[in-house]
Coordinates of C-alpha atoms and ligand atoms in Angstrom, one line a residue:
M1073 CA -3.9 36.4 24.6
K1074 CA -3.7 34.8 21.2
E1075 CA -1.9 37.9 19.8
K1076 CA 0.6 37.7 22.6
L1077 CA 1.3 34.0 21.8
E1078 CA 1.7 34.8 18.1
L1079 CA 4.1 37.6 19.0
I1080 CA 6.2 35.3 21.2
K1081 CA 6.3 32.8 18.3
H1082 CA 7.3 35.3 15.8
N1083 CA 10.1 36.9 17.9
T1084 CA 11.4 33.5 19.0
L1085 CA 11.6 32.0 15.5
D1086 CA 13.3 35.2 14.4
A1087 CA 15.9 34.9 17.1
I1088 CA 16.4 31.2 16.4
S1089 CA 17.0 31.8 12.7
K1090 CA 19.7 34.5 13.5
C1091 CA 21.4 32.4 16.1
A1092 CA 24.7 30.7 15.2
S1093 CA 25.7 29.1 18.6
I1094 CA 24.5 25.9 20.1
D1095 CA 24.8 27.4 23.7
E1096 CA 22.6 30.4 22.7
L1097 CA 20.0 28.1 21.1
E1098 CA 19.8 26.2 24.3
Q1099 CA 19.4 29.4 26.2
I1100 CA 16.5 30.4 24.0
R1101 CA 14.8 27.0 24.7
I1102 CA 15.2 27.6 28.5
D1103 CA 13.9 31.2 28.3
I1104 CA 10.8 30.4 26.2
V1105 CA 9.8 26.7 26.6
G1106 CA 11.8 25.8 29.7
R1107 CA 10.2 25.2 33.1
K1108 CA 10.2 28.9 34.0
G1109 CA 10.0 30.0 30.3
E1110 CA 7.7 32.6 28.9
L1111 CA 5.4 30.2 27.1
T1112 CA 5.4 27.8 30.1
S1113 CA 4.2 30.5 32.4
I1114 CA 1.4 31.4 30.0
L1115 CA 0.3 27.7 30.0
R1116 CA 0.3 27.8 33.8
S1117 CA -2.0 30.8 33.9
L1118 CA -4.6 29.1 31.7
K1119 CA -6.6 28.2 34.8
D1120 CA -7.7 31.9 35.1
L1121 CA -9.3 31.8 31.6
S1122 CA -12.8 30.8 30.6
P1123 CA -13.1 27.1 29.6
Q1124 CA -13.5 27.9 25.9
E1125 CA -10.6 30.2 25.8
R1126 CA -8.6 27.8 27.9
G1127 CA -9.0 25.1 25.2
E1128 CA -8.1 27.3 22.3
V1129 CA -5.1 29.0 23.9
G1130 CA -3.9 25.7 25.4
K1131 CA -4.0 24.1 22.0
L1132 CA -2.3 27.1 20.3
S1133 CA 0.5 27.4 22.9
N1134 CA 1.2 23.6 22.6
V1135 CA 1.5 24.0 18.8
I1136 CA 3.8 27.0 19.2
K1137 CA 5.9 25.1 21.8
E1138 CA 6.3 22.3 19.4
T1139 CA 7.1 24.7 16.5
I1140 CA 9.8 26.4 18.6
N1141 CA 11.3 23.1 19.8
D1142 CA 11.5 21.9 16.2
A1143 CA 13.0 25.2 15.0
I1144 CA 15.7 25.0 17.7
D1145 CA 16.5 21.4 16.8
N1146 CA 16.8 22.1 13.1
R1147 CA 18.8 25.3 13.7
K1148 CA 21.2 23.3 16.0
N1149 CA 21.7 20.7 13.3
D1150 CA 22.5 23.4 10.7
V1151 CA 24.9 25.1 13.1
E1152 CA 26.7 21.9 13.9
R1153 CA 27.0 21.0 10.3
A1154 CA 28.5 24.4 9.5
L1155 CA 31.0 24.2 12.3
L1156 CA 32.1 20.8 11.1
T1157 CA 32.4 21.9 7.5
N1158 CA 34.5 24.8 8.7
R1159 CA 36.8 22.6 10.7
L1160 CA 37.2 20.1 7.9
S1161 CA 38.2 22.8 5.5
E1162 CA 40.7 24.3 7.9
E1163 CA 42.3 21.2 9.1
W1164 CA 42.4 18.9 6.1
I1165 CA 45.4 16.9 5.2
D1166 CA 45.6 15.4 1.7
V1167 CA 46.9 11.9 2.5
T1168 CA 46.8 11.1 -1.2
L1169 CA 49.4 13.8 -2.0
D1170 CA 52.3 12.4 -4.2
K1171 CA 55.5 12.4 -2.2
E1172 CA 57.4 13.9 -5.2
S1173 CA 55.0 16.8 -5.5
E1174 CA 56.0 20.5 -5.3
F1175 CA 54.4 20.7 -1.9
T1176 CA 56.6 18.1 -0.2
S1177 CA 59.8 18.6 -2.2
N1178 CA 59.9 22.2 -0.9
N1179 CA 60.7 20.7 2.5
G1180 CA 64.2 19.7 1.2
Y1181 CA 65.8 16.5 0.0
L1182 CA 69.1 14.9 -0.4
H1183 CA 71.6 15.7 -3.1
P1184 CA 71.9 12.7 -5.6
L1185 CA 75.5 12.2 -4.4
S1186 CA 74.3 11.7 -0.8
Q1187 CA 71.5 9.4 -2.0
I1188 CA 73.9 7.1 -3.8
Q1189 CA 76.4 7.3 -0.9
H1190 CA 73.7 6.2 1.6
E1191 CA 72.6 3.4 -0.8
I1192 CA 76.2 2.1 -1.0
E1193 CA 76.6 2.3 2.7
D1194 CA 73.5 0.2 3.2
I1195 CA 74.7 -2.4 0.7
F1196 CA 78.1 -2.8 2.3
T1197 CA 77.0 -2.7 5.9
S1198 CA 74.6 -5.5 5.0
M1199 CA 77.7 -7.5 4.0
G1200 CA 79.5 -6.9 7.2
F1201 CA 81.5 -3.8 6.3
A1202 CA 82.0 -0.9 8.8
V1203 CA 81.8 2.7 7.6
L1204 CA 84.8 4.8 8.4
D1205 CA 85.5 8.5 8.1
G1206 CA 88.7 10.5 7.7
P1207 CA 89.7 14.1 7.5
E1208 CA 89.5 16.1 4.2
V1209 CA 92.8 17.9 5.1
E1210 CA 95.3 15.0 5.3
T1211 CA 99.0 14.5 6.0
E1212 CA 101.3 13.6 3.2
Y1213 CA 101.9 10.3 5.0
Y1214 CA 98.2 9.1 4.9
N1215 CA 97.6 10.3 1.4
F1216 CA 100.8 9.2 -0.2
E1217 CA 103.6 7.6 1.7
A1218 CA 101.7 4.9 3.6
L1219 CA 100.1 4.0 0.2
N1220 CA 103.5 3.1 -1.3
I1221 CA 103.8 6.5 -3.1
P1222 CA 107.1 8.0 -1.8
K1223 CA 108.1 11.6 -2.2
H1224 CA 109.3 11.7 -5.8
H1225 CA 107.2 8.9 -7.2
P1226 CA 105.7 9.8 -10.6
A1227 CA 102.2 8.7 -9.5
R1228 CA 102.1 11.9 -7.4
D1229 CA 101.9 13.9 -10.7
M1230 CA 98.6 12.2 -11.5
Q1231 CA 97.1 13.5 -8.2
D1232 CA 98.2 17.1 -7.9
T1233 CA 96.4 18.8 -5.1
F1234 CA 96.0 21.8 -2.9
W1235 CA 98.6 22.2 -0.1
T1236 CA 98.3 24.1 3.1
E1237 CA 101.1 26.3 4.4
D1238 CA 102.0 23.8 7.1
N1239 CA 102.6 21.1 4.4
N1240 CA 99.3 19.2 4.7
L1241 CA 97.1 18.7 1.7
L1242 CA 93.5 18.2 0.6
R1243 CA 93.2 14.5 0.2
T1244 CA 93.3 13.4 -3.4
H1245 CA 91.5 10.1 -2.8
T1246 CA 89.7 8.2 -0.1
S1247 CA 92.5 5.7 -0.1
A1248 CA 93.9 7.7 2.9
I1249 CA 91.0 6.1 4.8
Q1250 CA 92.4 2.6 4.1
V1251 CA 95.5 3.5 6.2
R1252 CA 93.4 4.8 9.0
G1253 CA 91.2 1.6 8.7
M1254 CA 94.3 -0.6 9.1
E1255 CA 95.5 1.3 12.1
K1256 CA 92.1 1.0 13.8
N1257 CA 91.3 -2.6 13.1
E1258 CA 92.9 -6.0 13.7
P1259 CA 92.5 -8.3 10.7
P1260 CA 90.2 -9.8 9.6
F1261 CA 88.2 -6.7 8.8
R1262 CA 86.0 -5.1 6.2
V1263 CA 85.6 -1.3 5.9
I1264 CA 84.4 1.3 3.5
G1265 CA 85.2 5.0 3.6
P1266 CA 83.0 7.4 1.7
G1267 CA 84.2 11.0 1.3
R1268 CA 84.9 14.2 -0.6
V1269 CA 88.3 14.4 -2.5
F1270 CA 90.2 17.1 -4.3
R1271 CA 92.5 17.5 -7.3
Y1272 CA 94.2 20.5 -8.7
E1273 CA 92.7 20.1 -12.2
A1274 CA 91.6 22.1 -15.1
T1275 CA 87.8 21.5 -15.1
D1276 CA 85.7 20.4 -18.0
A1277 CA 82.7 18.2 -18.6
S1278 CA 84.4 15.2 -17.0
H1279 CA 86.9 16.7 -14.6
E1280 CA 86.2 18.6 -11.4
N1281 CA 88.4 19.9 -8.6
T1282 CA 86.1 18.4 -6.0
F1283 CA 84.3 15.0 -6.2
Y1284 CA 83.2 12.0 -4.2
Q1285 CA 84.5 8.5 -3.8
V1286 CA 83.8 5.4 -1.7
E1287 CA 86.9 3.4 -0.7
G1288 CA 86.6 -0.2 0.2
M1289 CA 89.0 -2.6 1.9
M1290 CA 88.8 -6.1 3.0
V1291 CA 91.6 -7.9 4.8
D1292 CA 91.4 -11.6 5.7
K1293 CA 93.1 -14.9 5.2
D1294 CA 93.8 -15.9 1.5
I1295 CA 91.9 -13.0 -0.1
S1296 CA 92.1 -13.3 -3.9
V1297 CA 90.8 -11.6 -7.0
S1298 CA 87.8 -13.8 -7.0
N1299 CA 86.7 -12.3 -3.7
L1300 CA 87.1 -8.9 -5.1
I1301 CA 85.0 -9.8 -8.2
F1302 CA 82.3 -11.3 -6.0
F1303 CA 81.9 -8.1 -3.9
M1304 CA 82.0 -5.8 -6.9
K1305 CA 79.4 -7.8 -8.8
T1306 CA 77.1 -7.9 -5.7
L1307 CA 77.4 -4.2 -5.3
L1308 CA 76.6 -3.5 -9.0
K1309 CA 73.7 -5.9 -9.0
E1310 CA 72.2 -4.0 -6.0
I1311 CA 72.8 -0.6 -7.5
F1312 CA 71.6 -1.3 -11.1
K1313 CA 69.0 -3.8 -10.0
K1314 CA 70.2 -6.3 -12.5
E1315 CA 73.0 -8.7 -13.2
V1316 CA 75.9 -6.7 -14.6
K1317 CA 78.8 -8.2 -16.7
V1318 CA 82.3 -7.0 -15.6
R1319 CA 85.8 -7.4 -16.9
L1320 CA 89.2 -6.6 -15.4
R1321 CA 92.0 -4.8 -17.3
P1322 CA 95.4 -4.3 -15.8
G1323 CA 95.7 -0.9 -14.1
Y1324 CA 98.6 0.7 -12.2
F1325 CA 98.2 2.1 -8.7
P1326 CA 101.3 1.9 -6.4
F1327 CA 99.1 0.7 -3.5
V1328 CA 97.7 -2.5 -5.2
E1329 CA 99.4 -5.4 -6.8
P1330 CA 98.0 -6.7 -9.1
G1331 CA 95.9 -3.6 -9.9
F1332 CA 92.9 -3.4 -12.2
E1333 CA 90.5 -1.2 -13.9
L1334 CA 87.1 -2.8 -13.6
D1335 CA 84.8 -2.2 -16.6
I1336 CA 81.1 -3.0 -16.8
N1337 CA 79.1 -3.9 -19.8
C1338 CA 77.6 -0.7 -21.2
L1339 CA 74.1 -0.3 -19.7
I1340 CA 72.9 2.1 -22.4
C1341 CA 73.5 -0.2 -25.4
G1342 CA 73.7 -3.5 -23.6
G1343 CA 77.2 -4.0 -25.0
N1344 CA 76.5 -3.5 -28.7
G1345 CA 78.5 -0.2 -28.9
C1346 CA 77.2 3.3 -28.6
S1347 CA 78.5 6.9 -28.0
V1348 CA 78.6 6.5 -24.3
C1349 CA 80.9 3.4 -24.4
K1350 CA 82.7 4.9 -27.4
Q1351 CA 81.5 1.8 -29.5
T1352 CA 83.5 -0.6 -27.3
G1353 CA 80.5 -2.0 -25.3
W1354 CA 82.4 -1.4 -22.0
V1355 CA 82.5 1.4 -19.6
E1356 CA 85.3 2.0 -17.1
L1357 CA 83.9 2.0 -13.6
L1358 CA 86.3 1.5 -10.8
P1359 CA 89.9 0.9 -10.1
C1360 CA 90.8 -1.9 -7.7
G1361 CA 93.3 -4.6 -6.8
L1362 CA 94.9 -6.6 -4.1
V1363 CA 96.5 -4.6 -1.4
H1364 CA 100.3 -4.2 -1.9
P1365 CA 102.4 -5.9 0.8
N1366 CA 104.1 -2.5 1.6
V1367 CA 100.7 -1.0 2.3
L1368 CA 99.8 -3.8 4.7
K1369 CA 103.1 -3.4 6.4
S1370 CA 102.6 0.4 6.9
G1371 CA 99.3 -0.4 8.5
G1372 CA 101.0 -2.8 10.9
I1373 CA 99.7 -6.0 9.2
D1374 CA 101.9 -9.0 8.4
P1375 CA 101.6 -9.6 4.6
D1376 CA 102.7 -13.2 5.0
K1377 CA 99.7 -13.9 7.2
W1378 CA 97.0 -11.6 5.7
S1379 CA 96.0 -10.4 2.3
G1380 CA 93.3 -8.0 1.1
F1381 CA 91.6 -6.2 -1.7
A1382 CA 90.8 -2.5 -2.1
F1383 CA 88.7 -0.5 -4.5
G1384 CA 87.9 3.2 -5.1
L1385 CA 84.5 3.9 -6.5
G1386 CA 83.8 7.3 -8.0
L1387 CA 80.3 8.4 -7.0
N1388 CA 79.9 11.3 -9.5
R1389 CA 80.5 8.9 -12.4
L1390 CA 78.0 6.4 -11.0
V1391 CA 75.3 9.1 -10.6
M1392 CA 76.1 10.4 -14.1
M1393 CA 75.7 7.0 -15.6
G1394 CA 72.5 6.3 -13.7
Y1395 CA 70.8 9.5 -14.7
G1396 CA 72.4 10.3 -18.0
I1397 CA 74.1 13.5 -16.7
N1398 CA 76.5 14.9 -19.3
D1399 CA 78.6 17.3 -17.3
I1400 CA 80.2 16.7 -13.9
R1401 CA 80.2 20.4 -13.1
H1402 CA 76.5 20.3 -12.5
F1403 CA 77.0 18.6 -9.1
Q1404 CA 78.6 21.7 -7.5
S1405 CA 76.9 24.3 -9.5
G1406 CA 74.4 25.1 -6.7
D1407 CA 71.8 25.3 -9.4
I1408 CA 68.5 24.4 -7.7
R1409 CA 67.0 23.3 -11.0
F1410 CA 69.7 20.6 -11.2
V1411 CA 69.1 19.1 -7.7
Q1412 CA 65.3 19.4 -7.9
Q1413 CA 65.3 16.7 -10.5
F1414 CA 66.2 13.9 -8.2
Ligands
LIG905 N1 92.6 5.9 -5.0 C1 92.6 5.6 -6.4 C2 92.2 6.9 -7.2 O1 91.5 7.7 -6.6 C3 91.6 4.5 -6.7 C4 91.9 3.2 -6.2 C5 91.4 2.8 -4.9 C6 92.7 2.2 -6.9 C7 91.7 1.6 -4.4 C8 92.9 1.0 -6.4 C9 92.4 0.6 -5.1 O2 92.6 7.0 -8.3

């Protein structure tokens, strides 16, 4: 009888140590030490033994029962821990991962021109401007005539472009959106119009045939140059995260009167003079001015009642200044190493 008990103990402990499933371990417990288990039925049959044997075998089978129960409990713990470790190693997410890391940046990201465009849209919408769109293939009317640039005006030479066979053109500036803005809105209104523009140009480090602008226009009662300066300074302060000094120089554009070139204090040298500002301390940033009465008229607005300002901000230039990019051709190069830096 004792041998039989030892054999059961040996086989059961062996089975337990090889078992890797909680359910199977439970089944072993039922088969061996359960109510109808092997060991239990031996204990039940003790009554047939002599009193001395009964005592020894009884003691032994109780010890074995305890050993088996302990072995099952320990093995269960091991199996549970192993399952958990397995799950943790398969399902882990590294919440401390840097958002700029290789792992996440492979998911895609916005081109620096889109990033700056979105930033400018946010700044202007927070100041009550609506964002307008316009077609990249424009009519001569929207791109030139309505902007006080009639057919043989010399200003057209500055903005040579690509023409379609049906006499439309790739817009040379987002100012075409101004005209659409005036047609769509009753004054007073404030709009910006971001977009891609085209010029028929020989390309070099600072000239490209395709680039990006954001047009801005505000029409209201008694708009003056000081309103223009206020909005430009607010924009620049938001973009560059500091107070930026500006100055206006006269500039000629047929659709504004007076027209200006707005310069900013060179951010590289702080105005002392360096190679970026060509030792002048100033960098040309954006053309602007008060909307010409003829332009208001072609937009159906009475220039005796209303006035406005307009500006055209070049996005490529802005990104180039912000990041120290020395060649405008990088933007459209399609070189992944370029865009991956932002
Ligand atoms: N449209 C002009 C250009 O692209 C810029 C400009 C816009 C000038 C608005 C004055 C007012 O050159």
